[in-house]
Short mmCIF file of C-alpha atoms in Angstrom, two decimals:
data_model
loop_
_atom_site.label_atom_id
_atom_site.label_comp_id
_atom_site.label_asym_id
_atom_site.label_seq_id
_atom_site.Cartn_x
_atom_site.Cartn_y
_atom_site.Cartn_z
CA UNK V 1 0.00 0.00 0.00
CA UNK V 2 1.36 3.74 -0.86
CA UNK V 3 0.42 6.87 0.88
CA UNK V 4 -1.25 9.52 -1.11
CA UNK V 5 1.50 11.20 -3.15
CA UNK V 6 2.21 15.44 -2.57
CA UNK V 7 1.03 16.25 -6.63
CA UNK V 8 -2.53 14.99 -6.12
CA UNK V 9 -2.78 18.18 -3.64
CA UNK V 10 -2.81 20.33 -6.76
CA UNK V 11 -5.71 18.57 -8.32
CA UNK V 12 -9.22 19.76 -7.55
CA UNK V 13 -12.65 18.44 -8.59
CA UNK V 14 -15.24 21.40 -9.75
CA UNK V 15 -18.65 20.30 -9.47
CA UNK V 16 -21.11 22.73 -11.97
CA UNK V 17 -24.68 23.48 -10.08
CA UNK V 18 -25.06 20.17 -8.89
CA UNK V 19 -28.96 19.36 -7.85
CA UNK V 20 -28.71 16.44 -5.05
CA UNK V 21 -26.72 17.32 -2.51
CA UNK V 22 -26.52 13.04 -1.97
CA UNK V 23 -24.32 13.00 -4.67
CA UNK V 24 -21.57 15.91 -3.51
CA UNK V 25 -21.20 13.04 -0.79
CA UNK V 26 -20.50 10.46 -2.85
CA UNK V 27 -17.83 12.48 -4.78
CA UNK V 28 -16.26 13.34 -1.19
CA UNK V 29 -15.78 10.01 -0.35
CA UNK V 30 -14.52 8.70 -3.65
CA UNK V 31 -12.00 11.64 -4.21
CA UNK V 32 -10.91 10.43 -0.26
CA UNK V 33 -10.17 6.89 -0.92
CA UNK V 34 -8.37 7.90 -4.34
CA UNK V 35 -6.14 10.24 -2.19
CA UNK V 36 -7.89 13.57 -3.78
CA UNK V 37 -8.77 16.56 -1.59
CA UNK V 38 -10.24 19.55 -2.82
CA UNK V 39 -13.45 19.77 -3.49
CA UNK V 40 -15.20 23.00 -5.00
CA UNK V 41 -18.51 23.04 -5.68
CA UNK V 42 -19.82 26.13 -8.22
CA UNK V 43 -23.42 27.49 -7.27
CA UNK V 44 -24.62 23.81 -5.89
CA UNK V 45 -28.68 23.91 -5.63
CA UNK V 46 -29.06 22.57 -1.91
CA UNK V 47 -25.96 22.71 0.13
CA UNK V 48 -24.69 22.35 2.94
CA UNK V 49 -27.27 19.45 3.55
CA UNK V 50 -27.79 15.96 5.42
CA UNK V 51 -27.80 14.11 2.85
CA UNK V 52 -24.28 14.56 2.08
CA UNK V 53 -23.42 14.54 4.96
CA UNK V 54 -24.38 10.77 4.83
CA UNK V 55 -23.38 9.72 1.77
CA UNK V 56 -19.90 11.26 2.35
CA UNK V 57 -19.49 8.62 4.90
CA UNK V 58 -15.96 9.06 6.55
CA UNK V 59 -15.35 11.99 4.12
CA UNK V 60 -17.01 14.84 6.39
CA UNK V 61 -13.05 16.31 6.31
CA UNK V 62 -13.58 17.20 2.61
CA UNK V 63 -17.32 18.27 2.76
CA UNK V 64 -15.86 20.74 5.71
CA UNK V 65 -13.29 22.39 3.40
CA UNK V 66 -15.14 22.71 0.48
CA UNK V 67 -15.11 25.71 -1.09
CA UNK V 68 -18.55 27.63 -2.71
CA UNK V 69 -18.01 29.84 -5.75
CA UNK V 70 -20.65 31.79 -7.73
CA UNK V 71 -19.26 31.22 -11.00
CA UNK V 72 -16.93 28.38 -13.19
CA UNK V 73 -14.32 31.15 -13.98
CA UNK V 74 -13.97 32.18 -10.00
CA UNK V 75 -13.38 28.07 -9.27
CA UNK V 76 -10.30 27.68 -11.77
CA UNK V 77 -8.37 30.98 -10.66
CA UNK V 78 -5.04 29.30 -10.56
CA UNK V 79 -5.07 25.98 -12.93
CA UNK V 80 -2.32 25.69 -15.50
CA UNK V 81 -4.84 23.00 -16.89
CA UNK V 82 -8.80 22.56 -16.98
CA UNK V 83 -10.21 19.39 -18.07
CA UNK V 84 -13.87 19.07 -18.57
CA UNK V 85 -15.71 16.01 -18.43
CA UNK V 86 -18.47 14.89 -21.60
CA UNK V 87 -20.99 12.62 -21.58
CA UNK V 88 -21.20 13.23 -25.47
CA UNK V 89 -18.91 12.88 -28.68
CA UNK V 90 -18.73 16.81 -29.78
CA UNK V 91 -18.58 18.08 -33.45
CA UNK V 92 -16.07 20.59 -31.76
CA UNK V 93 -12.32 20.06 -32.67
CA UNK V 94 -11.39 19.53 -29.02
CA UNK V 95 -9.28 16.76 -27.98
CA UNK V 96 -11.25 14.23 -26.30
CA UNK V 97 -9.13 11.70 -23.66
CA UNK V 98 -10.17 8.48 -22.26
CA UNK V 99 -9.53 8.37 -18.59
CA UNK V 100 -6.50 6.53 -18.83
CA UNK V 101 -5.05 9.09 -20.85
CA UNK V 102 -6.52 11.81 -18.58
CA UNK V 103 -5.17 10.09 -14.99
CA UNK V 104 -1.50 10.28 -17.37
CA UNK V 105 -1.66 14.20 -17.91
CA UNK V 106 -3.44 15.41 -14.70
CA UNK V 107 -0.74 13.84 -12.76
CA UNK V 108 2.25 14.92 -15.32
CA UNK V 109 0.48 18.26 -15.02
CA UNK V 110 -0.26 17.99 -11.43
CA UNK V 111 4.21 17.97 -10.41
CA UNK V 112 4.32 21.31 -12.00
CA UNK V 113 0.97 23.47 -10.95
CA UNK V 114 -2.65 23.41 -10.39
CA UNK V 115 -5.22 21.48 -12.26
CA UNK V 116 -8.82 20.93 -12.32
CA UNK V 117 -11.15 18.06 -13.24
CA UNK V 118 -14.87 19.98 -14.21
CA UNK V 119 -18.14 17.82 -14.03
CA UNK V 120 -21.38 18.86 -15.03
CA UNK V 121 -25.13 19.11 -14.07
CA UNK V 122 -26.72 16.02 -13.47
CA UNK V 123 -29.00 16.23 -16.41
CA UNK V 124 -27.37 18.30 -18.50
CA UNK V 125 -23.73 18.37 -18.48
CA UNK V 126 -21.58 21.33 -18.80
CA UNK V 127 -22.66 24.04 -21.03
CA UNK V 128 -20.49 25.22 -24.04
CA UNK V 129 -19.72 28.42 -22.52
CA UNK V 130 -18.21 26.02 -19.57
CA UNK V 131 -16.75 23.27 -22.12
CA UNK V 132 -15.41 26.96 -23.88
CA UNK V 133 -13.10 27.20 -20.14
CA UNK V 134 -11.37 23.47 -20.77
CA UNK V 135 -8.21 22.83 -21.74
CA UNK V 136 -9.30 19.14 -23.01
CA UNK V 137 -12.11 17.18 -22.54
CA UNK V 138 -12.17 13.51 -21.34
CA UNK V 139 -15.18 10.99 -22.32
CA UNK V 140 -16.06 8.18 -20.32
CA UNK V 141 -16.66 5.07 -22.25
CA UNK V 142 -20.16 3.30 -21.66
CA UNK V 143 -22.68 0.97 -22.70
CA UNK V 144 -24.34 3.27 -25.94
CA UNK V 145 -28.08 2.68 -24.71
CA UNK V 146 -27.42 3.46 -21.11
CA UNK V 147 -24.86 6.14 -21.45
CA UNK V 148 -25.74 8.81 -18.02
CA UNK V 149 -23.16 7.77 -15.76
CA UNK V 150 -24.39 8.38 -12.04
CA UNK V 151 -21.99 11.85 -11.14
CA UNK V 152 -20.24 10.06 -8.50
CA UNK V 153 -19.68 7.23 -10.30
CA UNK V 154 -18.05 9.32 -12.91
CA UNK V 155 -15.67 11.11 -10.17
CA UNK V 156 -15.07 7.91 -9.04
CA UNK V 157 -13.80 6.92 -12.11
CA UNK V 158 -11.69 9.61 -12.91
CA UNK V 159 -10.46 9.85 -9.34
CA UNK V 160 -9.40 6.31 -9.82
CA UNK V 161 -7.41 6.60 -13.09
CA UNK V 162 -5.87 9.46 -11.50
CA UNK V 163 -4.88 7.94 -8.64
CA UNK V 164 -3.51 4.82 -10.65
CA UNK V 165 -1.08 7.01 -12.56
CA UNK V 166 0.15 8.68 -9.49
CA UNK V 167 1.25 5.24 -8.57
CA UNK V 168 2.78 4.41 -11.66
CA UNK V 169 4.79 7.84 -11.43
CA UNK V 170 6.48 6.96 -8.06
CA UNK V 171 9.60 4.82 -8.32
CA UNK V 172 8.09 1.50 -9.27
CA UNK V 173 8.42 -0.88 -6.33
CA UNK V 174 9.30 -4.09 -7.46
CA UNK V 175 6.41 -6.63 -6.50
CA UNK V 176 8.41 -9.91 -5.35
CA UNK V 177 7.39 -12.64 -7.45
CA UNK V 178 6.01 -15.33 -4.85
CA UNK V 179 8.69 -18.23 -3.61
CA UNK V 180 8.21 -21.06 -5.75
CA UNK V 181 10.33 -24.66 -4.94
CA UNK V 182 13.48 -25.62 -6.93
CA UNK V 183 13.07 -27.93 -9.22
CA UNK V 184 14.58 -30.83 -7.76
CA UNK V 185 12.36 -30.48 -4.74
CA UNK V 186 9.64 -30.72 -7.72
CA UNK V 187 11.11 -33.72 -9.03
CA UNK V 188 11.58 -35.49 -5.38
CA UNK V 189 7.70 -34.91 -5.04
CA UNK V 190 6.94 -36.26 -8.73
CA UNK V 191 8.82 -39.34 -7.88
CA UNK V 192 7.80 -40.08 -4.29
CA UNK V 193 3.75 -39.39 -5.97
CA UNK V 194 4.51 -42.13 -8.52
CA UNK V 195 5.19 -44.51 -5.67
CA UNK V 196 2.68 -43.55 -3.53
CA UNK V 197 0.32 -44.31 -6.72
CA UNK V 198 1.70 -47.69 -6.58
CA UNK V 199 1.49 -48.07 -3.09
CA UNK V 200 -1.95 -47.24 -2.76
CA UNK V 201 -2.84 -49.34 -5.86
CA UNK V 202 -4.44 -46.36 -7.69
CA UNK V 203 -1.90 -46.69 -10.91
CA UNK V 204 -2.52 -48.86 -13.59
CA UNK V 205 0.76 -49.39 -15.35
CA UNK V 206 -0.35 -49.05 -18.49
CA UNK V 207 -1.60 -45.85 -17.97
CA UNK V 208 0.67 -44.10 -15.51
CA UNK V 209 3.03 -42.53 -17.91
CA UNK V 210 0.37 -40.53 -19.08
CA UNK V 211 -1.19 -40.11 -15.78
CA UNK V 212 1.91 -38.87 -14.18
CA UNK V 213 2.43 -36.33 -17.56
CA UNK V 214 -1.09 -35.18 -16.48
CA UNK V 215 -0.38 -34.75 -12.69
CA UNK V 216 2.97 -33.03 -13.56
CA UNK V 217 0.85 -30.36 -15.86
CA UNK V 218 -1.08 -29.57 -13.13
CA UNK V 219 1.74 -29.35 -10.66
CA UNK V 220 3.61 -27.28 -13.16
CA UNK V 221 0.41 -24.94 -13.23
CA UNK V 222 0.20 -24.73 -9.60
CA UNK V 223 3.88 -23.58 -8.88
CA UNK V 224 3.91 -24.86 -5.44
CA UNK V 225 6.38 -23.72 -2.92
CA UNK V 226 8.60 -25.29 -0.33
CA UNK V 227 5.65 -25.67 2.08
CA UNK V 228 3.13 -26.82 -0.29
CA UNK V 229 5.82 -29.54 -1.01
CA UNK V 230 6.36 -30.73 2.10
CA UNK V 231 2.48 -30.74 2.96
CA UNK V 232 1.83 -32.68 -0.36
CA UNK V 233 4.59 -34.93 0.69
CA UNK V 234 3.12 -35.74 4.37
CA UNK V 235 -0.35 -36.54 2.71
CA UNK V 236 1.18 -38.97 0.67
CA UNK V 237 3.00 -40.66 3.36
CA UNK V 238 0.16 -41.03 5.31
CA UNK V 239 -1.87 -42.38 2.39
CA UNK V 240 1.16 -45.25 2.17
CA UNK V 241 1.47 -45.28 5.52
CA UNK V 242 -1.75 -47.29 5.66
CA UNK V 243 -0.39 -49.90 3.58
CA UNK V 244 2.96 -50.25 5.94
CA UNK V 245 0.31 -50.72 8.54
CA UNK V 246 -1.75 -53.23 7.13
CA UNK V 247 1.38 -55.84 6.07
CA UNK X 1 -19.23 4.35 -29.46
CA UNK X 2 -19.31 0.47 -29.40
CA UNK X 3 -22.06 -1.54 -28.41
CA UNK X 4 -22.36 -4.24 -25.82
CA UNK X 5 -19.70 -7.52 -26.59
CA UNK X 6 -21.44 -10.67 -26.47
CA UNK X 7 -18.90 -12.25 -24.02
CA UNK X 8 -20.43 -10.05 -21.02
CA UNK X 9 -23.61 -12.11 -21.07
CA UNK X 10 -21.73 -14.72 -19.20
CA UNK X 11 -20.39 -12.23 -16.69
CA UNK X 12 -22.13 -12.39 -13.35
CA UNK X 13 -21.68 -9.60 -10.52
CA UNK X 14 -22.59 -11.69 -7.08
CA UNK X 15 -23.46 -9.56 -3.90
CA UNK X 16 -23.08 -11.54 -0.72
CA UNK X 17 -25.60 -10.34 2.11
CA UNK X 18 -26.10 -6.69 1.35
CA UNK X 19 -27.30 -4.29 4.10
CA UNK X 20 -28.47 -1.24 2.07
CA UNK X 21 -31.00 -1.79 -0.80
CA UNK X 22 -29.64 1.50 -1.88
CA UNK X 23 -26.45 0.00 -3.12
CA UNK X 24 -28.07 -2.46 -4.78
CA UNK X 25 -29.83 -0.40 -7.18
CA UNK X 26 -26.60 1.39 -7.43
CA UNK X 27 -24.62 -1.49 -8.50
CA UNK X 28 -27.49 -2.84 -11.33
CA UNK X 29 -27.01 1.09 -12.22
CA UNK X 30 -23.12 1.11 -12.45
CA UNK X 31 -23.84 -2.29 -14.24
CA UNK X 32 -26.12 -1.78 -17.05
CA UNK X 33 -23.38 1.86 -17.93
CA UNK X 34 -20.56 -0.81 -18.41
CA UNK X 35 -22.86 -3.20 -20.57
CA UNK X 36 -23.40 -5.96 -17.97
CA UNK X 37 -26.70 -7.17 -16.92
CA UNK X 38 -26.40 -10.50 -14.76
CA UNK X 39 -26.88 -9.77 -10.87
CA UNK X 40 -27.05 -12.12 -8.25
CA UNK X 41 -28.37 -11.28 -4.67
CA UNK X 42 -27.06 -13.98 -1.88
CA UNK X 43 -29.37 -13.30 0.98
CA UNK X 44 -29.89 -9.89 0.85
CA UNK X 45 -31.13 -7.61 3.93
CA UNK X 46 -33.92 -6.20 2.71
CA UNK X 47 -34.78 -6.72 -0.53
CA UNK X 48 -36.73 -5.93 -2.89
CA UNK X 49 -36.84 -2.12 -1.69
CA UNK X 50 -37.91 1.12 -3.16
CA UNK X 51 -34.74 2.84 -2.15
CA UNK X 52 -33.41 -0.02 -4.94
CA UNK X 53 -35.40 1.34 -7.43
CA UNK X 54 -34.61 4.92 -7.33
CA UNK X 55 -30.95 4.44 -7.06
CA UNK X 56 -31.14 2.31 -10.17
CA UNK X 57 -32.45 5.01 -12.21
CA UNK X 58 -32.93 3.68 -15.48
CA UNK X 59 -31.42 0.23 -14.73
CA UNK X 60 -34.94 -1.31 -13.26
CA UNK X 61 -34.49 -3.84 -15.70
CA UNK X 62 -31.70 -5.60 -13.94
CA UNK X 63 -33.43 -5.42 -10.93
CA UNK X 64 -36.59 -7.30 -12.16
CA UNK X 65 -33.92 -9.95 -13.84
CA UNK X 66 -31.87 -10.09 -10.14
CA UNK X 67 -31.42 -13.33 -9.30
CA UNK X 68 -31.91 -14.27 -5.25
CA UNK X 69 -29.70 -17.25 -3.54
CA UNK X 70 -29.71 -18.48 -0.50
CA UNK X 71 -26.04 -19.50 -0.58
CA UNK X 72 -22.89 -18.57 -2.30
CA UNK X 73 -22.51 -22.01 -4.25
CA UNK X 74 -25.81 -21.63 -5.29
CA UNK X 75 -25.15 -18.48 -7.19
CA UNK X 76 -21.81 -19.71 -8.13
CA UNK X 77 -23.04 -22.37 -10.43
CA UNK X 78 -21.57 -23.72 -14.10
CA UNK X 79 -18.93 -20.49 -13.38
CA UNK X 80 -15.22 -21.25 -14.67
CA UNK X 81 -13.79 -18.50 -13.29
CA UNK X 82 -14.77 -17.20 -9.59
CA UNK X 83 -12.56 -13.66 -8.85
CA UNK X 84 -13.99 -12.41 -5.29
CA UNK X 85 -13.07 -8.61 -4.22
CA UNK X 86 -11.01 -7.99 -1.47
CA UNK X 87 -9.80 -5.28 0.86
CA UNK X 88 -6.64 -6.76 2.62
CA UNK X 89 -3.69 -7.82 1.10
CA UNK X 90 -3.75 -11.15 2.24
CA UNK X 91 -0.99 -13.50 3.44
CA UNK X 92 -2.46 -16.66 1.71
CA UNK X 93 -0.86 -18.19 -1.17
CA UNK X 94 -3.62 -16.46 -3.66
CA UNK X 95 -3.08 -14.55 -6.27
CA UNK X 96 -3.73 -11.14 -5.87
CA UNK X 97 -4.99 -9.13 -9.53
CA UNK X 98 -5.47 -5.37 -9.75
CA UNK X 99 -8.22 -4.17 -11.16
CA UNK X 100 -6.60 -4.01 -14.87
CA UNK X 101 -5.32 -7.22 -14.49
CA UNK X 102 -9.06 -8.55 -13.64
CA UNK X 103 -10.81 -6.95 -16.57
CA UNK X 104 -8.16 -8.59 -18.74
CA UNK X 105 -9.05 -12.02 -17.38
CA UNK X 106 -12.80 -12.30 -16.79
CA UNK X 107 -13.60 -11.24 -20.62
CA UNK X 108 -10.53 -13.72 -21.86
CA UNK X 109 -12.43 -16.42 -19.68
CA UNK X 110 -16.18 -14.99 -20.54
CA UNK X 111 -15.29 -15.35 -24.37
CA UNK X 112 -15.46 -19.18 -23.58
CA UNK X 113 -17.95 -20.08 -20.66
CA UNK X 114 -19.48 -18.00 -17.26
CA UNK X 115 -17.80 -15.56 -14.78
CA UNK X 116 -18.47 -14.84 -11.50
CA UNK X 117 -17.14 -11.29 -9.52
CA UNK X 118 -18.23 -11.33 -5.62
CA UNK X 119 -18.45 -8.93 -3.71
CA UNK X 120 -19.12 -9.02 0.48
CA UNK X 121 -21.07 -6.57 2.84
CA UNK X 122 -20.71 -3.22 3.27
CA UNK X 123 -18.95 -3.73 6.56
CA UNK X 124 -16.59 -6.78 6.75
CA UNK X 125 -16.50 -7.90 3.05
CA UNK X 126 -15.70 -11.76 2.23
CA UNK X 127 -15.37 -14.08 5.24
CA UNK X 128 -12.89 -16.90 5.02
CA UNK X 129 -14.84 -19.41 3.54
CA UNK X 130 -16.52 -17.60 0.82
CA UNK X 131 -12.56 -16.37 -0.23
CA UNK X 132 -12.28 -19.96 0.14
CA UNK X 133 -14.52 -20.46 -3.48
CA UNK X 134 -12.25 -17.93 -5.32
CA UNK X 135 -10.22 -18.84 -8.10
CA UNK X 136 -8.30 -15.48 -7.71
CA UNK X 137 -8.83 -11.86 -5.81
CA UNK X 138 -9.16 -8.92 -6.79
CA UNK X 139 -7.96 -5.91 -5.03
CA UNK X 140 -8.44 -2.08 -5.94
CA UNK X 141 -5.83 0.33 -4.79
CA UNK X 142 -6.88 3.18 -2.52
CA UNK X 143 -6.09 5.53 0.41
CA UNK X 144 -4.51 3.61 2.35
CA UNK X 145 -5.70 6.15 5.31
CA UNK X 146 -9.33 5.64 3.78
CA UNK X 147 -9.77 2.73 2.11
CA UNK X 148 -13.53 1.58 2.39
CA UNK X 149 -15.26 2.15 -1.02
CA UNK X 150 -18.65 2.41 -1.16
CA UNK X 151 -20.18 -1.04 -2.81
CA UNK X 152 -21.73 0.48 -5.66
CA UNK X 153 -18.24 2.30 -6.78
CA UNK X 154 -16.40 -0.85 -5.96
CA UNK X 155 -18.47 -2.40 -8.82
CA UNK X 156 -17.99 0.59 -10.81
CA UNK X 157 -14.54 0.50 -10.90
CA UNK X 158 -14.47 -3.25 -12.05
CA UNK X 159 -17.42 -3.11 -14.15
CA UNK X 160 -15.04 -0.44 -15.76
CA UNK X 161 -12.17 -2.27 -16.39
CA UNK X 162 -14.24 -5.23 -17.41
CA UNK X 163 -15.89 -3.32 -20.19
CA UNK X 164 -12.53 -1.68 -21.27
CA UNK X 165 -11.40 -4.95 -21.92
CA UNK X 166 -14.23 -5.85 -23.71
CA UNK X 167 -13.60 -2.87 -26.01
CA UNK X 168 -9.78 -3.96 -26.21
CA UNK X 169 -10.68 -7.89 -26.79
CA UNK X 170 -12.35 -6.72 -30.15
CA UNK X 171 -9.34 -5.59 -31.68
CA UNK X 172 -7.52 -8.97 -30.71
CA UNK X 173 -7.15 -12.34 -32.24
CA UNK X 174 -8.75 -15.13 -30.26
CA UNK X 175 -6.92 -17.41 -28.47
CA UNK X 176 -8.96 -20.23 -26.62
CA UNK X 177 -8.29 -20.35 -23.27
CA UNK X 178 -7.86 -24.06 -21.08
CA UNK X 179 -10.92 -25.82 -20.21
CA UNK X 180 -11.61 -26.28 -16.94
CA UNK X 181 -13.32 -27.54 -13.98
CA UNK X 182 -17.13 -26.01 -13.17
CA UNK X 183 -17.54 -24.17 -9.26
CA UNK X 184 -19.13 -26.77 -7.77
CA UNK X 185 -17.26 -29.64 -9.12
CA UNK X 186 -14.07 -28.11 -7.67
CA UNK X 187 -15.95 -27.79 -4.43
CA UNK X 188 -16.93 -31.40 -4.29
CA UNK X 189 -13.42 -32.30 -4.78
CA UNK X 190 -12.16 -30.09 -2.05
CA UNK X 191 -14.91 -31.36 0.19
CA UNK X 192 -13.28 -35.22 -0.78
CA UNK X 193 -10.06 -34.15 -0.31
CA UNK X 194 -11.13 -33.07 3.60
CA UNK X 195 -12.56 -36.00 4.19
CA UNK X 196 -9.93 -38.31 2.93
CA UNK X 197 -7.08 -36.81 4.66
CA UNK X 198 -8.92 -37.28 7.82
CA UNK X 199 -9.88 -41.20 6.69
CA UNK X 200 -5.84 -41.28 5.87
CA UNK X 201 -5.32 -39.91 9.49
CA UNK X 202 -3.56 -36.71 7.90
CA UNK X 203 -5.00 -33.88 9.13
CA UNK X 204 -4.44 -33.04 12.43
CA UNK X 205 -8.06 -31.20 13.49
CA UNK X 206 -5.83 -28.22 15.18
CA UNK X 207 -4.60 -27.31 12.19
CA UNK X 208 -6.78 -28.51 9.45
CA UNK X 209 -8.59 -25.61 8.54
CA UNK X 210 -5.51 -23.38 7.76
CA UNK X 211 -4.21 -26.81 5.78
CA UNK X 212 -6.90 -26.86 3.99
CA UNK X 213 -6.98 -23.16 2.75
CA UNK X 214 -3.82 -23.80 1.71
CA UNK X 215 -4.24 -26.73 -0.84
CA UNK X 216 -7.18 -24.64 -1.86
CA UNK X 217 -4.34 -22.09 -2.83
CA UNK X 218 -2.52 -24.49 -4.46
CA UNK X 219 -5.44 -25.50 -5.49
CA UNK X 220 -6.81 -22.74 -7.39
CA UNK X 221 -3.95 -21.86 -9.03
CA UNK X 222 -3.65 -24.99 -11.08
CA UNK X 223 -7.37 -24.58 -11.96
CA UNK X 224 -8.10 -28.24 -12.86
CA UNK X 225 -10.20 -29.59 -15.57
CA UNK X 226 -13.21 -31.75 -15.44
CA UNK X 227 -10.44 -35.29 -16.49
CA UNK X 228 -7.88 -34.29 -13.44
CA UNK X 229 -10.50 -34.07 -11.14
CA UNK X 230 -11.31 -37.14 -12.15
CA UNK X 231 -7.87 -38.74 -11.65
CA UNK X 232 -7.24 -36.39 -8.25
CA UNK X 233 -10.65 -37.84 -7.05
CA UNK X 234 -9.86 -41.22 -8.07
CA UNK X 235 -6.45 -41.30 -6.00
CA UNK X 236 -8.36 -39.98 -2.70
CA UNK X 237 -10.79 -42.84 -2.88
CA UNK X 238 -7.88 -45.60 -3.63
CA UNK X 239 -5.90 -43.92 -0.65
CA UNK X 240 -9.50 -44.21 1.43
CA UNK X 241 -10.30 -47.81 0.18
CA UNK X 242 -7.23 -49.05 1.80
CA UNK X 243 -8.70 -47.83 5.03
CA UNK X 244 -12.13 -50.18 4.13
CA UNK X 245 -9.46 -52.89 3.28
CA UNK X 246 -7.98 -52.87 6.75
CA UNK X 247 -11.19 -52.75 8.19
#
């Protein structure tokens, strides 16, 4: 797990005369568990209110510093870079993102200066005049019949991409590859299972080349490591165990 | 704009025991955006609900297809792939995917048979035993000072990747993944495999449980077809016909 890296303090999320206040709690809390902060909210229609208060779950922190502005231009004083968020494929020559590309340049933007992340109304979107204010624009993809993403749902999306890329900016840290068992200690289990086969009278010797090919796929698959070996191992002395016991 | 992919028919989304009806119509909501439309309610709270209905906005149609179980296996049926959602990083021998990684493999797996993703309650997630029926996890990177997503973004965020792949898969050749082993035939194996490791006198009962999460580790990662659990089968009951023969 990483900590929340020092760029994705420059990024903030504009909300555009949002209608349910329900929803500027969902945003809270998923810009808080994708490590974003500020939230500024542009002429919002019922706020403060209860509601978000209880959909922001733990997020009451970011709900508390939210900042109010009357107008778009007032809430991106500052940004080096505006991104506004589409629901539709515009005639407009803008450059249209996909989120992926979008969580890339916030964050490459983000080291260097301010940026912000506009969402529209609920039912309506962002105007032109507001889509006029935006850098880029970035388009969620979705299902063409059932297009209206849910507004936090689409900050949670966003938020998420951005927060990915943040972690691929840091130093990589190398993910250990899991322990596996050297391959002799492979081939001492192969062996002792072909015996136990025997033992146990499960292996008809006709078959058990191919048997044993199949067991050793599956083994291969598996990858086991040192423990899994030796745990294999004891179940397959106790299964020939029995047959010590019965001469 | 692309239209829905056959292959996320056979994609289930599989809610284990969830509190708020609210989510739920959130989830068939963040659904039906990302082109998937098979949900599957294990013992919900309270359910159905209006509060499910207006959250779903225009997905209502999932709702009235929702599927209601009384148990996990029961919703888990024909599936060849079982990824369940976790929280934790876990110190169990599974294999961990991110959320990229898990779009990738449900629609490589969905091109060729059914898909399960599971998601636990609000509060405490997957207990041991449903992990227990997962082929692989899942786990999304957050805040690591605020990590609890809400259930409905949770789903989101997969539903997401899942139908990014889905756009990605069209542009690639097909490859036909492995056949393998249905839900509930690897179950009845592992339930076998218990048994005959006590009939062998293997398992000691102290430790038995944590023994056998492990070779469901193991387990899982070799994800065996219908023919080795056949053969795996057939060498548990020779090892437990010995104990008959002494008898």
């Amino acid at each position: 797990m990483v900590g929340c890296r020092a760029m994705l303090k420059n990024i903030r999320i504009v909300l555009v005369e949002t209608s349910h206040p329900g929803n500027i709690g969902a945003v809270a809390r998923a810009m808080k568990n994708m490590c974003l902060s500020r939230l500024c909210l542009v002429a919002p229609k019922r706020y403060p209110s209860e509601e978000a208060v209880a959909r922001a779950s733990g997020a009451q922190d970011l709900l508390d510093a939210a900042e109010i502005f009357d107008d778009l231009d007032s809430a991106l004083q500052g940004c080096r870079l505006v991104i506004g968020t589409s629901a539709r494929e515009r005639s407009v020559a803008w450059a249209v993102l996909n989120p992926r590309e979008c969580g890339g340049q916030v964050i490459e933007e983000a080291a260097v200066g301010e940026v912000a992340l506009v969402f529209g109304r609920e039912n309506s979107g962002l105007s032109n005049e507001e889509l006029d204010r935006c850098n880029l624009l970035v388009h969620i993809p979705t299902n063409s019949d059932y297009s209206s993403l849910n507004l936090g749902a689409a900050v949670q999306l966003l938020a998420y991409e951005v927060y990915l890329a943040s972690l691929e900016e840091a130093d990589k840290p190398l993910r250990a590859p899991r322990e596996v068992a050297s391959a002799e200690m492979l081939e001492g289990f192969h062996t002792h299972l072909a015996q136990a086969l025997e033992d146990i009278g499960f292996a008809d010797p006709r078959q058990s080349d191919k048997l044993l090919r199949r067991l050793r796929a599956l083994f291969h698959r598996a990858r086991p490591d040192r423990d899994e070996i030796n745990i294999l191992r004891g179940i397959l002395s106790a299964a020939q165990g029995r047959k010590s016991m019965r001469r």
